[in-house]
PDB file of C-alpha atoms in Angstrom:
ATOM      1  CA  UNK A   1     -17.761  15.513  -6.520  1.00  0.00           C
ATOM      2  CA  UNK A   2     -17.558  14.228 -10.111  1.00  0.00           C
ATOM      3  CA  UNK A   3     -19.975  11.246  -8.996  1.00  0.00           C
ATOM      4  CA  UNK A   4     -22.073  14.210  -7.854  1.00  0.00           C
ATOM      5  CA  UNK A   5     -22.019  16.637 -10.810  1.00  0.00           C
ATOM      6  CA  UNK A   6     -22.680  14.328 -12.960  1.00  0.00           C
ATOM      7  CA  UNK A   7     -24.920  11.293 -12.335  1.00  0.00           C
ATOM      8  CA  UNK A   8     -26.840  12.230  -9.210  1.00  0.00           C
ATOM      9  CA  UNK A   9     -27.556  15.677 -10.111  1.00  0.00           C
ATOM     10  CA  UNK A  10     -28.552  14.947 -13.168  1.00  0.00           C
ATOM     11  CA  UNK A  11     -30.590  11.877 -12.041  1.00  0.00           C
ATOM     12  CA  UNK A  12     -28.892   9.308 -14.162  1.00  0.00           C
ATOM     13  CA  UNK A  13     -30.172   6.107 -13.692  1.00  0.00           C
ATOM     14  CA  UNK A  14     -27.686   3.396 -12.425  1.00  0.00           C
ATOM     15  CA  UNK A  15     -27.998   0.517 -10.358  1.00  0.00           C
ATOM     16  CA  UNK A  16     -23.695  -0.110 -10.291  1.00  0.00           C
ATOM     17  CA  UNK A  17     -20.707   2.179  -9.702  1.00  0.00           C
ATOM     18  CA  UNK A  18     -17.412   0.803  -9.897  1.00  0.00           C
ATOM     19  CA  UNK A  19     -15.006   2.921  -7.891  1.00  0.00           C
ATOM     20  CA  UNK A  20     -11.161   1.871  -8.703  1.00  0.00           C
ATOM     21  CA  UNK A  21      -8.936   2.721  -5.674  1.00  0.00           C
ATOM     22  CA  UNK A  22      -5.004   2.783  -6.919  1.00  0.00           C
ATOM     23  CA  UNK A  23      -2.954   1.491  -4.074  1.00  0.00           C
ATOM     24  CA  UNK A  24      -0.063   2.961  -6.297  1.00  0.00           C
ATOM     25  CA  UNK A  25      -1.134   6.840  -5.224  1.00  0.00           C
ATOM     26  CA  UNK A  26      -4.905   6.827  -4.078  1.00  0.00           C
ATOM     27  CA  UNK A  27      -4.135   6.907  -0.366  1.00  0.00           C
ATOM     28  CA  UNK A  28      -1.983  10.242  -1.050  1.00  0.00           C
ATOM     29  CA  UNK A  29      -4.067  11.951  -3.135  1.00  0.00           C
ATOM     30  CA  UNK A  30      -6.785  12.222  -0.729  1.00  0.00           C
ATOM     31  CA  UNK A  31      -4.951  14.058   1.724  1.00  0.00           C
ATOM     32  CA  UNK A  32      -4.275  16.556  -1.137  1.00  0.00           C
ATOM     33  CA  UNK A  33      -7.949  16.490  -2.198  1.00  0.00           C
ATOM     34  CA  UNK A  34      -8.614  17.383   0.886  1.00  0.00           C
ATOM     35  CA  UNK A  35      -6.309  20.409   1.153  1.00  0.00           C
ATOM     36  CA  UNK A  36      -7.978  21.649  -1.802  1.00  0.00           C
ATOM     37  CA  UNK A  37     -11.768  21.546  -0.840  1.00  0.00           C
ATOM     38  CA  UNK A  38     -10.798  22.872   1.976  1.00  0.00           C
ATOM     39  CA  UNK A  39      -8.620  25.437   0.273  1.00  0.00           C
ATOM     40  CA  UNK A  40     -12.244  26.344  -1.690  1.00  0.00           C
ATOM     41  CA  UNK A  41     -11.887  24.278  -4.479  1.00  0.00           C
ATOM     42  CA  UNK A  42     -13.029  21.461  -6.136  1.00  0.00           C
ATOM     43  CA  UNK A  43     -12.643  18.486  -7.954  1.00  0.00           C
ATOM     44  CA  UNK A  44     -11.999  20.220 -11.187  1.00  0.00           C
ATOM     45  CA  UNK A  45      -9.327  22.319  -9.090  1.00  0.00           C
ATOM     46  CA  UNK A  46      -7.515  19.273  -8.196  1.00  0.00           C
ATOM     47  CA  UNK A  47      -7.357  18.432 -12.050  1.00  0.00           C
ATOM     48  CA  UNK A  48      -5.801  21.443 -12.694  1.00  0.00           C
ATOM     49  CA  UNK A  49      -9.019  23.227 -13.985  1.00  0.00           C
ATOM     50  CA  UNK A  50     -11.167  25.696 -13.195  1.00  0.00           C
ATOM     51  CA  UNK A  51     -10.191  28.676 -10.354  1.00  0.00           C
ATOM     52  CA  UNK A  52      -8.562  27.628  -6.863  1.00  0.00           C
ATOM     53  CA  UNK A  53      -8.602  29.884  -3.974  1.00  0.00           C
ATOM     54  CA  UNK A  54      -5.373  29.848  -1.299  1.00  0.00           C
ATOM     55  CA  UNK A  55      -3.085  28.510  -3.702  1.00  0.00           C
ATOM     56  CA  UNK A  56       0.371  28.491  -2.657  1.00  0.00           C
ATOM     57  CA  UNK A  57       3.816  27.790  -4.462  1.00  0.00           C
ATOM     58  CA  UNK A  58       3.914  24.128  -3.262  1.00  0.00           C
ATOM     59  CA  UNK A  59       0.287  23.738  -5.418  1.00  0.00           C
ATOM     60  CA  UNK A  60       2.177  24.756  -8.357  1.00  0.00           C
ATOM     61  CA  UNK A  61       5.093  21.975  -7.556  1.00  0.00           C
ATOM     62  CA  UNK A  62       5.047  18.448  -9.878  1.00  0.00           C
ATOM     63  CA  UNK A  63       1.872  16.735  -8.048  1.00  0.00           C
ATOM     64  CA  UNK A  64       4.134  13.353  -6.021  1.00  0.00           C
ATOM     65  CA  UNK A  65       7.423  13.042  -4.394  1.00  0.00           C
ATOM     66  CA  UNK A  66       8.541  17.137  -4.243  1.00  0.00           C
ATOM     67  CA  UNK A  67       5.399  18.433  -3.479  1.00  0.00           C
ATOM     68  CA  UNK A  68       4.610  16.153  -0.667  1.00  0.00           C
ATOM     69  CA  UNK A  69       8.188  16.167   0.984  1.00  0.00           C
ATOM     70  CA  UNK A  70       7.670  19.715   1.051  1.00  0.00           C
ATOM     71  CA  UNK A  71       3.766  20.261   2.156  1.00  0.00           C
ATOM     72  CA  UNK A  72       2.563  20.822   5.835  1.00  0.00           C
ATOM     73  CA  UNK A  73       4.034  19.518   9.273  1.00  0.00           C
ATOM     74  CA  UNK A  74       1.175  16.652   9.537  1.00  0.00           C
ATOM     75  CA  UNK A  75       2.915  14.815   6.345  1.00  0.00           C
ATOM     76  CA  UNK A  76       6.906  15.385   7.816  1.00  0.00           C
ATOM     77  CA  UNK A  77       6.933  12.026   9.763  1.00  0.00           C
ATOM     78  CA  UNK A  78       5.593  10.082   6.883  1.00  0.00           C
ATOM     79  CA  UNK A  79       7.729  12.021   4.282  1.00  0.00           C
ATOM     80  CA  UNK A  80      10.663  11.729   6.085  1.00  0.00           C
ATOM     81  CA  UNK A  81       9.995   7.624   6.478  1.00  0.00           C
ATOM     82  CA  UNK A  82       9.129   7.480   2.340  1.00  0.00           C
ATOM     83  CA  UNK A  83      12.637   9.660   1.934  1.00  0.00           C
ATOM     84  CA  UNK A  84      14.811   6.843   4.167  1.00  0.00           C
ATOM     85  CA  UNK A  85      12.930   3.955   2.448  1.00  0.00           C
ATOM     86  CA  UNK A  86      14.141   5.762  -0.793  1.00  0.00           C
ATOM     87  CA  UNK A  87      17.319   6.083   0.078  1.00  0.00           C
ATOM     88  CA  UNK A  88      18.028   2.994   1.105  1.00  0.00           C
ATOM     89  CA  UNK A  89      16.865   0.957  -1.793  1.00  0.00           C
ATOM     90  CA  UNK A  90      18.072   2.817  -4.471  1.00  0.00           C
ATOM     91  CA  UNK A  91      21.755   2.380  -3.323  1.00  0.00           C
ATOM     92  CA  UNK A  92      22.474  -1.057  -4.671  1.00  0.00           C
ATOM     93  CA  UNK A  93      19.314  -2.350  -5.048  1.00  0.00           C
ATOM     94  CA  UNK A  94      18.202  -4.136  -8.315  1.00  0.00           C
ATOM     95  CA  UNK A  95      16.304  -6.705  -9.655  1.00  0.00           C
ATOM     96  CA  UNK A  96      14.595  -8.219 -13.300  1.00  0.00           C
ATOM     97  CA  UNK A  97      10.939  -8.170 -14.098  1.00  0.00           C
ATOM     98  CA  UNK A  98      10.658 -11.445 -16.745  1.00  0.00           C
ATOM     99  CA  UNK A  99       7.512 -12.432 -17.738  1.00  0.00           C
ATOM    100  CA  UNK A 100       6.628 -14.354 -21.397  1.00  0.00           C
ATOM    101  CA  UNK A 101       6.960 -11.775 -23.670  1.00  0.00           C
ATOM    102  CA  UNK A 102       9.947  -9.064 -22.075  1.00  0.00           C
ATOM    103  CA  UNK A 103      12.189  -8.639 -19.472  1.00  0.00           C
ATOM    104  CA  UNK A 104      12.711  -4.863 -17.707  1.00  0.00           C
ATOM    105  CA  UNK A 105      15.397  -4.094 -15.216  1.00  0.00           C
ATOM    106  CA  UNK A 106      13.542  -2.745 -11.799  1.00  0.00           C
ATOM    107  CA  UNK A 107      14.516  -0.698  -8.917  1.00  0.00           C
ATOM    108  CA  UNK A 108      13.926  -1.094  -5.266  1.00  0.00           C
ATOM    109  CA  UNK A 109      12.002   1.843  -5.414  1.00  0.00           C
ATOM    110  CA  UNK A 110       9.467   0.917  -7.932  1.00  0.00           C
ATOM    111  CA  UNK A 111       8.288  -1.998  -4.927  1.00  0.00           C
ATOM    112  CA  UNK A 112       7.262   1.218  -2.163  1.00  0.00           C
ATOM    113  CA  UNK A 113       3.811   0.777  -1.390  1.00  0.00           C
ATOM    114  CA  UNK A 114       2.685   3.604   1.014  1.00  0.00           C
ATOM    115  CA  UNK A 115       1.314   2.250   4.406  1.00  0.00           C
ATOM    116  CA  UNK A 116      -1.741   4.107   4.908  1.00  0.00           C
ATOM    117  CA  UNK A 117      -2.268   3.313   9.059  1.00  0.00           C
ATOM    118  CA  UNK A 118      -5.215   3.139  10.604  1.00  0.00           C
ATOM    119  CA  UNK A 119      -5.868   6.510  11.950  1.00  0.00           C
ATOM    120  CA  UNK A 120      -3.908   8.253  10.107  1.00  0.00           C
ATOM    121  CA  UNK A 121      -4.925  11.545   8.035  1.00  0.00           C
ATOM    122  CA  UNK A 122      -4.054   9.312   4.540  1.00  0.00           C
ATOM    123  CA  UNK A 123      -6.417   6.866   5.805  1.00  0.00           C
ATOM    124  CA  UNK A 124      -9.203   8.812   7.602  1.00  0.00           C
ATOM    125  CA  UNK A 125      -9.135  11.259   4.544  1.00  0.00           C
ATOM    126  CA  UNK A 126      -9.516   8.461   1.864  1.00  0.00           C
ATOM    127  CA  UNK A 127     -12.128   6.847   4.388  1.00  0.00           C
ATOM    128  CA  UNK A 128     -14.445  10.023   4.058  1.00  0.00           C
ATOM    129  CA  UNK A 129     -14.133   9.960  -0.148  1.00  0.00           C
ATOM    130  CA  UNK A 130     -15.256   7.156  -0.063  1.00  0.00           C
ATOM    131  CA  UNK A 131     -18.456   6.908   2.495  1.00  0.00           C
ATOM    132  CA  UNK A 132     -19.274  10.028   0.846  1.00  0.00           C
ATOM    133  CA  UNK A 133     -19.518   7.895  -2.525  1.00  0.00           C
ATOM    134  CA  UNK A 134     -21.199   5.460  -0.316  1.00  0.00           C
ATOM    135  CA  UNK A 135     -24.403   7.751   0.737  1.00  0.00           C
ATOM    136  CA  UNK A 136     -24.659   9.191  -2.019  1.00  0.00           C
ATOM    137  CA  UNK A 137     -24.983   4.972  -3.877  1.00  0.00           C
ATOM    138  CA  UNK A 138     -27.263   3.971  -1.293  1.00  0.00           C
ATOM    139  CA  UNK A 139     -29.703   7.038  -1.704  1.00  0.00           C
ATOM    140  CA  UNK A 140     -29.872   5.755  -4.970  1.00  0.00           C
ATOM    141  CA  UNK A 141     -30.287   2.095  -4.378  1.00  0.00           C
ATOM    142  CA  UNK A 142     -26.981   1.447  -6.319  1.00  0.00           C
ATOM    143  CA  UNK A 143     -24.252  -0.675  -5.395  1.00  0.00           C
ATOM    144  CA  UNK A 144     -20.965   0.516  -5.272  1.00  0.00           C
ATOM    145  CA  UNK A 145     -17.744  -1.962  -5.372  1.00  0.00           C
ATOM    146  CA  UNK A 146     -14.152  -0.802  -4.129  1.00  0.00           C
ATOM    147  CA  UNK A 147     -11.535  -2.462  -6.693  1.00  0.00           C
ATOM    148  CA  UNK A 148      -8.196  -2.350  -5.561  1.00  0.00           C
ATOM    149  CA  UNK A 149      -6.081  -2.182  -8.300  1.00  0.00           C
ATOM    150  CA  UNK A 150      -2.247  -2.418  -8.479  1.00  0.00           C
ATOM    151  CA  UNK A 151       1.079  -0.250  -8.421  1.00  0.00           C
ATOM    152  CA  UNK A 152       4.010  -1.819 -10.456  1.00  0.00           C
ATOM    153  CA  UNK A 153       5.199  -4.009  -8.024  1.00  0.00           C
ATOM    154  CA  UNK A 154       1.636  -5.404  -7.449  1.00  0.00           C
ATOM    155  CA  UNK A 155       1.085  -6.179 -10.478  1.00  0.00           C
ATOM    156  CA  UNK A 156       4.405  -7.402 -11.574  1.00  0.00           C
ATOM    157  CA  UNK A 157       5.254  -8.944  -8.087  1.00  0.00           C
ATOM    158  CA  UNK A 158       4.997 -12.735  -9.220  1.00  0.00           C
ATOM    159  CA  UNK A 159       7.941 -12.158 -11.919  1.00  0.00           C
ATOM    160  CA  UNK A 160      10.118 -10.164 -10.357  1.00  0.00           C
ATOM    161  CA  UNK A 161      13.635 -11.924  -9.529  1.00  0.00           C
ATOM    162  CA  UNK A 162      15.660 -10.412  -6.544  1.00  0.00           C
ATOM    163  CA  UNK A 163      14.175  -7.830  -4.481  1.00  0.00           C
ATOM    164  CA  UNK A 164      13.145  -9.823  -2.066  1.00  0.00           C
ATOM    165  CA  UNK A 165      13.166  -7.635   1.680  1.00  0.00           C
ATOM    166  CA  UNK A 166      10.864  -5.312  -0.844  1.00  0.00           C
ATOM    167  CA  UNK A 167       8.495  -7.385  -2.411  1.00  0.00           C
ATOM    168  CA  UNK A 168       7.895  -9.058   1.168  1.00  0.00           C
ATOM    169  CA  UNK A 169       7.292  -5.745   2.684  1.00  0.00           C
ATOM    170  CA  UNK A 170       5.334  -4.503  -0.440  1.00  0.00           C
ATOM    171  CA  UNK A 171       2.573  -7.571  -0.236  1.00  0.00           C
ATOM    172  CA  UNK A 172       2.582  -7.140   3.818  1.00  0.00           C
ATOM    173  CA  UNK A 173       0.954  -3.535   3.056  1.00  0.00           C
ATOM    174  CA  UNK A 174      -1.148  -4.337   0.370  1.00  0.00           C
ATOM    175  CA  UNK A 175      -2.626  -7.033   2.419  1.00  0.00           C
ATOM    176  CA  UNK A 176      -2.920  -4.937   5.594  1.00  0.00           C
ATOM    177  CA  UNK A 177      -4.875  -2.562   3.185  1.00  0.00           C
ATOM    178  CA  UNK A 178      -6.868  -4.748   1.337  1.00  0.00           C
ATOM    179  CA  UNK A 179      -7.923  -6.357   5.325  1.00  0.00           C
ATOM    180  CA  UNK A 180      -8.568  -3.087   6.974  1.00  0.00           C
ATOM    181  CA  UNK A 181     -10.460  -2.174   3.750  1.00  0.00           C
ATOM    182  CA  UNK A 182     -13.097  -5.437   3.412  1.00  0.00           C
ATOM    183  CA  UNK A 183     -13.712  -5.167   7.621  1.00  0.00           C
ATOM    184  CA  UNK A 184     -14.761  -1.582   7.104  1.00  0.00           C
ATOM    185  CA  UNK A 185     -17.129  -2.016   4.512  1.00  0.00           C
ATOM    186  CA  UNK A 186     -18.588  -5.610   5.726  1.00  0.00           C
ATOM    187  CA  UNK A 187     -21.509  -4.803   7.571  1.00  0.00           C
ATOM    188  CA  UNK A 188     -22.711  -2.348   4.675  1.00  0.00           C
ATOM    189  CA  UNK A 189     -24.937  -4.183   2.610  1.00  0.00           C
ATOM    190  CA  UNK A 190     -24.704  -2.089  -0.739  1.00  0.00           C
ATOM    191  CA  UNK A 191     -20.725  -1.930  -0.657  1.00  0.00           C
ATOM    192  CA  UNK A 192     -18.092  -4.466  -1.193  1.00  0.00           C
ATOM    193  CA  UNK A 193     -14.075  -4.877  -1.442  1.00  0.00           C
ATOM    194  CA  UNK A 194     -12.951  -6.254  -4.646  1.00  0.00           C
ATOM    195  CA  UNK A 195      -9.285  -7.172  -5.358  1.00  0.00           C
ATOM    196  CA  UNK A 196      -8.596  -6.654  -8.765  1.00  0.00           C
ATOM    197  CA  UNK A 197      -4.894  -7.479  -8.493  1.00  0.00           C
ATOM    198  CA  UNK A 198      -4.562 -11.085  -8.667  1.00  0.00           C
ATOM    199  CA  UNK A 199      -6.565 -11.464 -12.231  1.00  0.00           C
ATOM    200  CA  UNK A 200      -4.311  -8.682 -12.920  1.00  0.00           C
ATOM    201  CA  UNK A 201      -0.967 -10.290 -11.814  1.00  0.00           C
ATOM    202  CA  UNK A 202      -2.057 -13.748 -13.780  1.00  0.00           C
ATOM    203  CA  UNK A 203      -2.588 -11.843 -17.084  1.00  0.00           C
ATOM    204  CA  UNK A 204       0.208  -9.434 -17.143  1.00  0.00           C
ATOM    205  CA  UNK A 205       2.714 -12.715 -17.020  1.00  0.00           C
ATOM    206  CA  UNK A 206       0.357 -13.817 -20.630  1.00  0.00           C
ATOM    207  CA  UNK A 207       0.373 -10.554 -22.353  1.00  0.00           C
ATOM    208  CA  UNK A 208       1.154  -6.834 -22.141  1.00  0.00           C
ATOM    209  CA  UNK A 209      -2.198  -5.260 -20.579  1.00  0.00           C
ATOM    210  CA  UNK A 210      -0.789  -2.082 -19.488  1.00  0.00           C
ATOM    211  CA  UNK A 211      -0.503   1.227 -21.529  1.00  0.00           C
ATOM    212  CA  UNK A 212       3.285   0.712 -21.659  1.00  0.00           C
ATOM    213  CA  UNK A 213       6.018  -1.484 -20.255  1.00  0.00           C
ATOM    214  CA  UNK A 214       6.587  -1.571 -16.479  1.00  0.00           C
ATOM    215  CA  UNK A 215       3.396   0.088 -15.585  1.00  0.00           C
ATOM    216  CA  UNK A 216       0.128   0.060 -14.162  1.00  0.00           C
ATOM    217  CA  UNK A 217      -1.987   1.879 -16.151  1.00  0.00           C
ATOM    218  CA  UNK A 218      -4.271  -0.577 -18.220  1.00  0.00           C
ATOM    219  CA  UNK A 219      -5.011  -0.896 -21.793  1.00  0.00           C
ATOM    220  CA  UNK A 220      -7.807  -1.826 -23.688  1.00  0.00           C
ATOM    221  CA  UNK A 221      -6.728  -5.429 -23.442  1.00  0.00           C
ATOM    222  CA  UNK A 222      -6.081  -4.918 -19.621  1.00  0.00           C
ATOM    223  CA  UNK A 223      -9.653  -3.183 -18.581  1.00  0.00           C
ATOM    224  CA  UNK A 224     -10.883  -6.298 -20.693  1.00  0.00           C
ATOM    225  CA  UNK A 225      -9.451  -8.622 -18.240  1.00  0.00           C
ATOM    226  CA  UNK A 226     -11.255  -7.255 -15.789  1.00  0.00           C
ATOM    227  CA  UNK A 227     -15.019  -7.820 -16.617  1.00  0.00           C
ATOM    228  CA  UNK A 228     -14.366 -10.581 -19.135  1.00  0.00           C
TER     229      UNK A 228
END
C-alpha cells in the first residue's frame, strides 16, 4: 500500500525497489496485515495510525507473542507449537554469543525461527504482499529484489557456542524458506531472491552493525555492508 501511495501514484520514476523481508517477524505480520485490510483498514492502520474499523481488544494487545497466542482459531495449531517450542527451551537452555569485540549470554528462545509451510495462511498471505509488489514493479518496468534478512540467531548463528538442537533447527527453516522463496520467483524475469544474511553473519563477527547488542536491526554501518 505504501509502495502504492507513494511512488506509483505519484508516478515516481524508479527502475529498482528493494523489498527487505525479516525472517525474524515478516511471515507473521502478514497474516495480521491481512486481518486488518480486511478489517477496512490500511497500511497506516497497521502502524498504528489513522482510523481502523472492527477493532477488537486483541488489536489493542502488544503486537507479537500475546496477541497472536490469543487471535483467531486458524493461528491455535501454530500458536500452540511456538508456545511448546518456548517452553521447552527456556527451561535449561543457554548458550554464549562471542564474536571479536563482546560476548552476550543467549537463550534458546532467541534461535525460534517461525516455519512458514507451504500452504499455510503465513505463507499464502505473505505470498500475495508480495506479487502484489510484484505487478505493481513490472507495470513499471522496475525490478524488484526480495532480501532476506536475519533474526538474531541468523545473524549471530556462526558465534554462538552451545545451542546446538536450536541452531540446527533454526538454519533447517531458514533454508527451507530461502528454497521455497527463490523457486517461486524463478521463472519471473523482473524479480529475484537475495540472501542478505551471510554478508551479514561475516560482518557482525568484525564489528557491531546492529542498532544495539544482540539484535537485528542494522545501523548505519550495517545497511553499509549491504550495498558496499
Amino acid at each position: 500500500d505504501a509502495y502504492q501511495e507513494f511512488v506509483i501514484s505519484r508516478k515516481v520514476s524508479h527502475k529498482v525497489v528493494l523489498l527487505f523481508l525479516s525472517l525474524g517477524n515478516d511471515f507473521l505480520d502478514a497474516a495480521r496485515y491481512i486481518d486488518t485490510i480486511n478489517g477496512g483498514g490500511d497500511y497506516q492502520s497497521y502502524l498504528g495510525k489513522g482510523q481502523r474499523r472492527n477493532v477488537n481488544w486483541l488489536d489493542r494487545l502488544p503486537l507479537y507473542m500475546p496477541a497472536l497466542l490469543l487471535r483467531s482459531p486458524k493461528y491455535l495449531k501454530m500458536n500452540l507449537s511456538l508456545l511448546r517450542q518456548y517452553v521447552s527451551d527456556k527451561i535449561g537452555q543457554s548458550g554464549v554469543v562471542e564474536v571479536s569485540y563482546a560476548s552476550y549470554g543467549v537463550a534458546g528462545t532467541n534461535l525460534e525461527l517461525f516455519n512458514p509451510k507451504l500452504g499455510s495462511v503465513e505463507w499464502l498471505n505473505t505470498l500475495s504482499a508480495l506479487n502484489r509488489i510484484a505487478g505493481l514493479t513490472t507495470q513499471a518496468e522496475a525490478d524488484l529484489f526480495i532480501i532476506l534478512m536475519p533474526n538474531s540467531g541468523l545473524i549471530y548463528h556462526k558465534y554462538i557456542r552451545g545451542l546446538q538442537e536450536q541452531k540446527r533447527r533454526m538454519i533447517g527453516i531458514y533454508k527451507k524458506i530461502s528454497s521455497n522463496l527463490s523457486k517461486e520467483y524463478l521463472k519471473k524475469r523482473n524479480v529475484r531472491v537475495l540472501d542478505a544474511i551471510p554478508i551479514l553473519s561475516d560482518k557482525i563477527g568484525k564489528q557491531r552493525i546492529t542498532s544495539k547488542p544482540w539484535d537485528y536491526h542494522l545501523n548505519e554501518n550495517g545497511m553499509s555492508s549491504l550495498f558496499l
